[in-house]
Amino acid sequence: GAGVSQTPSNKVTEKGKYVELRCDPISGHTALYWYRQSLGQGPEFLIYFQGTGAADDSGLPNDRFFAVRPEGSVSTLKIQRTERGDSAVYLCASSLGGPRTGELFFGEGSRLTVL
Amino acid sequence: AQSVTQLDSHVSVSEGTPVLLRCNYSSSYSPSLFWYVQHPNKGLQLLLKYTSAATLVKGINGFEAEFKKSETSFHLTKPSAHMSDAAEYFCVVRPTGGGNKLTFGTGTQLKVEL
C-alpha cells in the first residue's frame, strides 16, 4: 500500500490476555517506530527499529511489552498479561532514513481496549 | 530533558479568521521542532519542521511557524482558517543531535466555526 498500515484498527480484550498488533511500513523504509497515545495525551515513544534490530527500546514501559521486526519490514508489537492501563492507541511510523533525516509517516493506529 | 508545552488544549476560530496555536519548548540547546496534525481517524501528518535554518518555516496548507529563541516559542499560525483545518495539532521536539524519541506536546484541538 501507499502508506503505513496497521492491523487491527480496533482490539478489545480482557485483562490478562495476550495481544499482538501489526505494522506494515511503507515499502523501502528502513526505520520503524512504535508510539503509544493515551486519551488526552500526545504520543509517547516506545521503540525504534533500524532494519531488523531494535536500535532503541528505552520507551517500552515494562517487560510485558515486546516488539519484533524479523525481516526488516513488518513489525509486531506484543503485549503479555494485558492490564487496563494498557488501553491506548498504538501508533506505528516509518521513515526512509534514520531519525535525523527522514520524515516520519504515521499509520492510523490500533486502538486497544482492555476490559 | 527536552519538552514542549502547548498552552491551549482547545482553540475555536471562525472560518476566514487567523489561527494561532501556541507552543513553548524547553531545551538546553537548539532543538529540532515540528508541528504535526491529526485529523479524525487519520494518521499524524507532518505540517512543518524547524531544523536551525530559517527561523520562519512554511508548511503545507498555508500554515507557518516562527522559531523565537528569546521566547523559547514555536507558535503555529495561519492567516485564514478553513473548515478543513479542524483537527488536533501537536508540537513536537526532537533531541539535539538527532535521536529517536520525538517528544510530543499534549495537543491542541482546533475547532473552526462558520
PDB file of C-alpha atoms in Angstrom:
ATOM      1  CA  GLY A   1       0.000   0.000   0.000  1.00  0.00           C
ATOM      2  CA  ALA A   2       0.896   3.645  -0.233  1.00  0.00           C
ATOM      3  CA  GLY A   3       1.019   4.371   3.492  1.00  0.00           C
ATOM      4  CA  VAL A   4       1.753   2.731   6.820  1.00  0.00           C
ATOM      5  CA  SER A   5      -0.819   0.050   7.509  1.00  0.00           C
ATOM      6  CA  GLN A   6      -1.776  -1.096  10.996  1.00  0.00           C
ATOM      7  CA  THR A   7      -3.955  -4.011  11.993  1.00  0.00           C
ATOM      8  CA  PRO A   8      -6.264  -4.462  13.731  1.00  0.00           C
ATOM      9  CA  SER A   9      -7.704  -0.969  13.798  1.00  0.00           C
ATOM     10  CA  ASN A  10      -9.591  -1.871  16.969  1.00  0.00           C
ATOM     11  CA  LYS A  11      -8.934  -4.586  19.533  1.00  0.00           C
ATOM     12  CA  VAL A  12     -10.949  -5.294  22.656  1.00  0.00           C
ATOM     13  CA  THR A  13      -9.525  -7.817  25.064  1.00  0.00           C
ATOM     14  CA  GLU A  14      -9.832  -8.916  28.668  1.00  0.00           C
ATOM     15  CA  LYS A  15      -7.351  -8.217  31.402  1.00  0.00           C
ATOM     16  CA  GLY A  16      -4.603 -10.824  31.444  1.00  0.00           C
ATOM     17  CA  LYS A  17      -4.851 -11.770  27.785  1.00  0.00           C
ATOM     18  CA  TYR A  18      -2.074 -11.638  25.182  1.00  0.00           C
ATOM     19  CA  VAL A  19      -2.299  -9.185  22.267  1.00  0.00           C
ATOM     20  CA  GLU A  20      -0.399  -8.687  19.020  1.00  0.00           C
ATOM     21  CA  LEU A  21      -0.533  -5.518  16.946  1.00  0.00           C
ATOM     22  CA  ARG A  22       0.881  -5.458  13.444  1.00  0.00           C
ATOM     23  CA  CYS A  23       2.522  -2.706  11.441  1.00  0.00           C
ATOM     24  CA  ASP A  24       3.301  -2.781   7.731  1.00  0.00           C
ATOM     25  CA  PRO A  25       5.565   0.177   6.905  1.00  0.00           C
ATOM     26  CA  ILE A  26       5.973   1.988   3.630  1.00  0.00           C
ATOM     27  CA  SER A  27       7.944  -0.153   1.218  1.00  0.00           C
ATOM     28  CA  GLY A  28      11.649   0.612   1.377  1.00  0.00           C
ATOM     29  CA  HIS A  29      11.549   2.432   4.704  1.00  0.00           C
ATOM     30  CA  THR A  30      14.331   1.077   6.881  1.00  0.00           C
ATOM     31  CA  ALA A  31      13.328   2.784  10.112  1.00  0.00           C
ATOM     32  CA  LEU A  32      10.202   1.829  12.058  1.00  0.00           C
ATOM     33  CA  TYR A  33       8.822   3.304  15.272  1.00  0.00           C
ATOM     34  CA  TRP A  34       6.116   2.431  17.763  1.00  0.00           C
ATOM     35  CA  TYR A  35       4.393   5.097  19.831  1.00  0.00           C
ATOM     36  CA  ARG A  36       1.520   4.923  22.305  1.00  0.00           C
ATOM     37  CA  GLN A  37      -1.152   7.607  22.640  1.00  0.00           C
ATOM     38  CA  SER A  38      -3.303   7.602  25.729  1.00  0.00           C
ATOM     39  CA  LEU A  39      -6.553   9.556  25.897  1.00  0.00           C
ATOM     40  CA  GLY A  40      -5.919  13.296  26.018  1.00  0.00           C
ATOM     41  CA  GLN A  41      -2.172  12.928  25.631  1.00  0.00           C
ATOM     42  CA  GLY A  42       0.359  13.212  22.861  1.00  0.00           C
ATOM     43  CA  PRO A  43       2.034  10.091  21.502  1.00  0.00           C
ATOM     44  CA  GLU A  44       4.861   8.636  23.605  1.00  0.00           C
ATOM     45  CA  PHE A  45       7.851   6.811  22.156  1.00  0.00           C
ATOM     46  CA  LEU A  46       8.077   3.063  22.738  1.00  0.00           C
ATOM     47  CA  ILE A  47      10.683   1.537  20.437  1.00  0.00           C
ATOM     48  CA  TYR A  48      12.673   2.192  17.256  1.00  0.00           C
ATOM     49  CA  PHE A  49      13.944  -0.333  14.706  1.00  0.00           C
ATOM     50  CA  GLN A  50      16.638   0.214  12.123  1.00  0.00           C
ATOM     51  CA  GLY A  51      16.336  -2.773   9.834  1.00  0.00           C
ATOM     52  CA  THR A  52      15.738  -5.931  11.844  1.00  0.00           C
ATOM     53  CA  GLY A  53      17.253  -4.777  15.101  1.00  0.00           C
ATOM     54  CA  ALA A  54      15.761  -2.714  17.885  1.00  0.00           C
ATOM     55  CA  ALA A  55      18.054   0.304  17.978  1.00  0.00           C
ATOM     56  CA  ASP A  56      16.311   1.879  20.958  1.00  0.00           C
ATOM     57  CA  ASP A  57      13.733   0.151  23.155  1.00  0.00           C
ATOM     58  CA  SER A  58      14.021   2.519  26.100  1.00  0.00           C
ATOM     59  CA  GLY A  59      10.396   3.600  25.841  1.00  0.00           C
ATOM     60  CA  LEU A  60       8.891   0.170  26.485  1.00  0.00           C
ATOM     61  CA  PRO A  61       7.139   0.532  29.859  1.00  0.00           C
ATOM     62  CA  ASN A  62       7.976  -2.929  31.239  1.00  0.00           C
ATOM     63  CA  ASP A  63       8.856  -6.477  30.229  1.00  0.00           C
ATOM     64  CA  ARG A  64       5.266  -7.281  29.272  1.00  0.00           C
ATOM     65  CA  PHE A  65       5.887  -5.307  26.098  1.00  0.00           C
ATOM     66  CA  PHE A  66       7.998  -6.702  23.282  1.00  0.00           C
ATOM     67  CA  ALA A  67       8.354  -5.923  19.574  1.00  0.00           C
ATOM     68  CA  VAL A  68       9.948  -7.725  16.658  1.00  0.00           C
ATOM     69  CA  ARG A  69      10.787  -6.998  13.053  1.00  0.00           C
ATOM     70  CA  PRO A  70      12.297 -10.263  11.831  1.00  0.00           C
ATOM     71  CA  GLU A  71      12.710  -9.445   8.147  1.00  0.00           C
ATOM     72  CA  GLY A  72      13.223  -5.716   8.390  1.00  0.00           C
ATOM     73  CA  SER A  73       9.766  -4.866   7.114  1.00  0.00           C
ATOM     74  CA  VAL A  74       6.610  -5.817   9.035  1.00  0.00           C
ATOM     75  CA  SER A  75       6.743  -5.346  12.791  1.00  0.00           C
ATOM     76  CA  THR A  76       4.636  -6.845  15.561  1.00  0.00           C
ATOM     77  CA  LEU A  77       4.129  -5.281  18.972  1.00  0.00           C
ATOM     78  CA  LYS A  78       3.347  -7.939  21.569  1.00  0.00           C
ATOM     79  CA  ILE A  79       1.747  -7.280  24.930  1.00  0.00           C
ATOM     80  CA  GLN A  80       1.542 -10.044  27.519  1.00  0.00           C
ATOM     81  CA  ARG A  81      -0.822 -10.199  30.511  1.00  0.00           C
ATOM     82  CA  THR A  82      -2.618  -7.046  29.427  1.00  0.00           C
ATOM     83  CA  GLU A  83      -3.737  -4.559  32.071  1.00  0.00           C
ATOM     84  CA  ARG A  84      -6.450  -1.907  31.924  1.00  0.00           C
ATOM     85  CA  GLY A  85      -3.751   0.757  31.883  1.00  0.00           C
ATOM     86  CA  ASP A  86      -2.507  -0.592  28.546  1.00  0.00           C
ATOM     87  CA  SER A  87      -5.638   0.775  26.875  1.00  0.00           C
ATOM     88  CA  ALA A  88      -4.473   3.321  24.307  1.00  0.00           C
ATOM     89  CA  VAL A  89      -3.956   3.895  20.600  1.00  0.00           C
ATOM     90  CA  TYR A  90      -0.738   2.280  19.434  1.00  0.00           C
ATOM     91  CA  LEU A  91       0.823   4.167  16.534  1.00  0.00           C
ATOM     92  CA  CYS A  92       3.384   2.911  14.094  1.00  0.00           C
ATOM     93  CA  ALA A  93       5.547   5.134  11.914  1.00  0.00           C
ATOM     94  CA  SER A  94       8.240   4.557   9.352  1.00  0.00           C
ATOM     95  CA  SER A  95      10.884   6.686   7.689  1.00  0.00           C
ATOM     96  CA  LEU A  96      13.234   6.334   4.777  1.00  0.00           C
ATOM     97  CA  GLY A  97      16.336   7.118   6.755  1.00  0.00           C
ATOM     98  CA  GLY A  98      17.160   7.358  10.402  1.00  0.00           C
ATOM     99  CA  PRO A  99      15.545   9.832  12.776  1.00  0.00           C
ATOM    100  CA  ARG A 100      17.905  12.678  11.909  1.00  0.00           C
ATOM    101  CA  THR A 101      16.835  12.857   8.323  1.00  0.00           C
ATOM    102  CA  GLY A 102      13.632  11.223   7.367  1.00  0.00           C
ATOM    103  CA  GLU A 103      10.142  12.468   7.930  1.00  0.00           C
ATOM    104  CA  LEU A 104       8.083  10.040   9.955  1.00  0.00           C
ATOM    105  CA  PHE A 105       4.960   8.715   8.241  1.00  0.00           C
ATOM    106  CA  PHE A 106       2.365   7.503  10.723  1.00  0.00           C
ATOM    107  CA  GLY A 107      -0.304   4.864  10.392  1.00  0.00           C
ATOM    108  CA  GLU A 108      -3.849   5.379  11.644  1.00  0.00           C
ATOM    109  CA  GLY A 109      -3.169   3.398  14.766  1.00  0.00           C
ATOM    110  CA  SER A 110      -4.528   0.351  16.561  1.00  0.00           C
ATOM    111  CA  ARG A 111      -6.948   1.193  19.363  1.00  0.00           C
ATOM    112  CA  LEU A 112      -6.541  -1.280  22.216  1.00  0.00           C
ATOM    113  CA  THR A 113      -9.193  -1.540  24.922  1.00  0.00           C
ATOM    114  CA  VAL A 114      -8.521  -3.787  27.899  1.00  0.00           C
ATOM    115  CA  LEU A 115     -11.643  -4.602  29.905  1.00  0.00           C
TER     116      LEU A 115
ATOM    117  CA  ALA B   1      15.327  16.713  29.172  1.00  0.00           C
ATOM    118  CA  GLN B   2      13.646  18.447  26.296  1.00  0.00           C
ATOM    119  CA  SER B   3       9.915  19.063  26.304  1.00  0.00           C
ATOM    120  CA  VAL B   4       7.199  21.125  24.689  1.00  0.00           C
ATOM    121  CA  THR B   5       4.205  22.814  26.268  1.00  0.00           C
ATOM    122  CA  GLN B   6       1.090  23.556  24.271  1.00  0.00           C
ATOM    123  CA  LEU B   7      -0.615  26.354  26.089  1.00  0.00           C
ATOM    124  CA  ASP B   8      -4.165  25.753  24.868  1.00  0.00           C
ATOM    125  CA  SER B   9      -5.924  22.417  24.838  1.00  0.00           C
ATOM    126  CA  HIS B  10      -8.761  23.842  22.707  1.00  0.00           C
ATOM    127  CA  VAL B  11      -8.898  26.756  20.267  1.00  0.00           C
ATOM    128  CA  SER B  12     -12.017  27.884  18.440  1.00  0.00           C
ATOM    129  CA  VAL B  13     -11.974  30.303  15.476  1.00  0.00           C
ATOM    130  CA  SER B  14     -14.379  31.433  12.804  1.00  0.00           C
ATOM    131  CA  GLU B  15     -13.769  30.442   9.214  1.00  0.00           C
ATOM    132  CA  GLY B  16     -11.673  33.080   7.455  1.00  0.00           C
ATOM    133  CA  THR B  17     -10.074  34.419  10.647  1.00  0.00           C
ATOM    134  CA  PRO B  18      -6.439  33.895  11.720  1.00  0.00           C
ATOM    135  CA  VAL B  19      -5.269  30.843  13.610  1.00  0.00           C
ATOM    136  CA  LEU B  20      -2.692  30.915  16.407  1.00  0.00           C
ATOM    137  CA  LEU B  21      -1.682  27.709  18.191  1.00  0.00           C
ATOM    138  CA  ARG B  22       0.931  28.275  20.870  1.00  0.00           C
ATOM    139  CA  CYS B  23       3.902  26.110  21.745  1.00  0.00           C
ATOM    140  CA  ASN B  24       6.823  26.713  24.078  1.00  0.00           C
ATOM    141  CA  TYR B  25       9.815  24.428  24.250  1.00  0.00           C
ATOM    142  CA  SER B  26      12.351  23.595  26.893  1.00  0.00           C
ATOM    143  CA  SER B  27      15.815  22.709  25.676  1.00  0.00           C
ATOM    144  CA  SER B  28      19.398  23.311  26.665  1.00  0.00           C
ATOM    145  CA  TYR B  29      20.456  23.545  23.057  1.00  0.00           C
ATOM    146  CA  SER B  30      18.864  24.387  19.725  1.00  0.00           C
ATOM    147  CA  PRO B  31      16.319  21.687  19.154  1.00  0.00           C
ATOM    148  CA  SER B  32      14.575  20.419  16.065  1.00  0.00           C
ATOM    149  CA  LEU B  33      10.896  21.343  16.271  1.00  0.00           C
ATOM    150  CA  PHE B  34       7.902  20.094  14.343  1.00  0.00           C
ATOM    151  CA  TRP B  35       4.166  20.551  14.064  1.00  0.00           C
ATOM    152  CA  TYR B  36       2.010  17.523  13.262  1.00  0.00           C
ATOM    153  CA  VAL B  37      -1.716  17.459  12.524  1.00  0.00           C
ATOM    154  CA  GLN B  38      -4.108  14.607  13.275  1.00  0.00           C
ATOM    155  CA  HIS B  39      -7.493  14.563  11.570  1.00  0.00           C
ATOM    156  CA  PRO B  40     -10.162  12.216  12.958  1.00  0.00           C
ATOM    157  CA  ASN B  41      -9.447   8.601  12.022  1.00  0.00           C
ATOM    158  CA  LYS B  42      -6.336   9.625  10.109  1.00  0.00           C
ATOM    159  CA  GLY B  43      -2.629   9.177  10.763  1.00  0.00           C
ATOM    160  CA  LEU B  44      -0.473  12.002  12.073  1.00  0.00           C
ATOM    161  CA  GLN B  45       0.808  14.193   9.241  1.00  0.00           C
ATOM    162  CA  LEU B  46       3.831  16.466   9.282  1.00  0.00           C
ATOM    163  CA  LEU B  47       2.875  20.132   8.780  1.00  0.00           C
ATOM    164  CA  LEU B  48       6.302  21.712   9.020  1.00  0.00           C
ATOM    165  CA  LYS B  49       9.699  21.427  10.689  1.00  0.00           C
ATOM    166  CA  TYR B  50      12.425  23.694  12.028  1.00  0.00           C
ATOM    167  CA  THR B  51      15.993  22.399  11.936  1.00  0.00           C
ATOM    168  CA  SER B  52      18.110  25.529  12.604  1.00  0.00           C
ATOM    169  CA  ALA B  53      17.903  27.026   9.136  1.00  0.00           C
ATOM    170  CA  ALA B  54      15.427  29.874   8.558  1.00  0.00           C
ATOM    171  CA  THR B  55      13.511  30.848  11.688  1.00  0.00           C
ATOM    172  CA  LEU B  56      10.270  31.334   9.760  1.00  0.00           C
ATOM    173  CA  VAL B  57       9.158  27.990   8.461  1.00  0.00           C
ATOM    174  CA  LYS B  58       6.420  27.497   5.897  1.00  0.00           C
ATOM    175  CA  GLY B  59       4.445  24.287   5.825  1.00  0.00           C
ATOM    176  CA  ILE B  60       1.584  22.698   3.995  1.00  0.00           C
ATOM    177  CA  ASN B  61      -1.947  24.070   3.724  1.00  0.00           C
ATOM    178  CA  GLY B  62      -0.870  27.658   4.345  1.00  0.00           C
ATOM    179  CA  PHE B  63       0.491  27.088   7.851  1.00  0.00           C
ATOM    180  CA  GLU B  64       3.716  28.599   9.100  1.00  0.00           C
ATOM    181  CA  ALA B  65       5.637  28.774  12.348  1.00  0.00           C
ATOM    182  CA  GLU B  66       8.328  31.068  13.698  1.00  0.00           C
ATOM    183  CA  PHE B  67      11.158  29.883  15.908  1.00  0.00           C
ATOM    184  CA  LYS B  68      11.903  32.513  18.566  1.00  0.00           C
ATOM    185  CA  LYS B  69      14.839  31.547  20.714  1.00  0.00           C
ATOM    186  CA  SER B  70      14.464  34.525  23.056  1.00  0.00           C
ATOM    187  CA  GLU B  71      10.921  33.457  23.870  1.00  0.00           C
ATOM    188  CA  THR B  72      11.543  29.675  23.535  1.00  0.00           C
ATOM    189  CA  SER B  73       8.459  29.578  21.344  1.00  0.00           C
ATOM    190  CA  PHE B  74       7.406  27.920  18.113  1.00  0.00           C
ATOM    191  CA  HIS B  75       3.841  29.099  17.549  1.00  0.00           C
ATOM    192  CA  LEU B  76       1.822  27.851  14.575  1.00  0.00           C
ATOM    193  CA  THR B  77      -0.154  30.366  12.532  1.00  0.00           C
ATOM    194  CA  LYS B  78      -2.383  30.576   9.504  1.00  0.00           C
ATOM    195  CA  PRO B  79      -3.815  33.832   8.113  1.00  0.00           C
ATOM    196  CA  SER B  80      -7.258  32.465   7.300  1.00  0.00           C
ATOM    197  CA  ALA B  81      -8.845  29.343   8.767  1.00  0.00           C
ATOM    198  CA  HIS B  82     -10.735  26.866   6.643  1.00  0.00           C
ATOM    199  CA  MET B  83     -13.276  24.327   7.818  1.00  0.00           C
ATOM    200  CA  SER B  84     -10.908  21.536   6.754  1.00  0.00           C
ATOM    201  CA  ASP B  85      -8.323  22.790   9.281  1.00  0.00           C
ATOM    202  CA  ALA B  86     -10.390  21.420  12.158  1.00  0.00           C
ATOM    203  CA  ALA B  87      -8.154  18.775  13.736  1.00  0.00           C
ATOM    204  CA  GLU B  88      -5.746  18.162  16.595  1.00  0.00           C
ATOM    205  CA  TYR B  89      -2.319  19.745  16.336  1.00  0.00           C
ATOM    206  CA  PHE B  90       0.810  18.558  18.098  1.00  0.00           C
ATOM    207  CA  CYS B  91       4.004  20.469  18.735  1.00  0.00           C
ATOM    208  CA  VAL B  92       6.972  18.091  18.759  1.00  0.00           C
ATOM    209  CA  VAL B  93      10.638  18.319  19.749  1.00  0.00           C
ATOM    210  CA  ARG B  94      13.483  16.060  18.726  1.00  0.00           C
ATOM    211  CA  PRO B  95      16.583  15.906  20.903  1.00  0.00           C
ATOM    212  CA  THR B  96      19.624  17.921  19.882  1.00  0.00           C
ATOM    213  CA  GLY B  97      21.950  15.732  17.858  1.00  0.00           C
ATOM    214  CA  GLY B  98      19.131  13.718  16.425  1.00  0.00           C
ATOM    215  CA  GLY B  99      17.951  10.734  18.346  1.00  0.00           C
ATOM    216  CA  ASN B 100      14.915   8.592  18.045  1.00  0.00           C
ATOM    217  CA  LYS B 101      12.477   9.855  20.560  1.00  0.00           C
ATOM    218  CA  LEU B 102      10.210  12.564  19.343  1.00  0.00           C
ATOM    219  CA  THR B 103       8.570  14.216  22.341  1.00  0.00           C
ATOM    220  CA  PHE B 104       5.007  15.315  21.653  1.00  0.00           C
ATOM    221  CA  GLY B 105       3.040  18.021  23.379  1.00  0.00           C
ATOM    222  CA  THR B 106      -0.407  17.244  24.734  1.00  0.00           C
ATOM    223  CA  GLY B 107      -2.106  18.625  21.632  1.00  0.00           C
ATOM    224  CA  THR B 108      -4.425  21.498  20.743  1.00  0.00           C
ATOM    225  CA  GLN B 109      -7.853  20.744  19.351  1.00  0.00           C
ATOM    226  CA  LEU B 110      -8.733  23.340  16.706  1.00  0.00           C
ATOM    227  CA  LYS B 111     -12.413  23.976  16.031  1.00  0.00           C
ATOM    228  CA  VAL B 112     -13.437  26.073  13.020  1.00  0.00           C
ATOM    229  CA  GLU B 113     -16.920  27.544  13.021  1.00  0.00           C
ATOM    230  CA  LEU B 114     -18.928  29.048  10.197  1.00  0.00           C
TER     231      LEU B 114
END
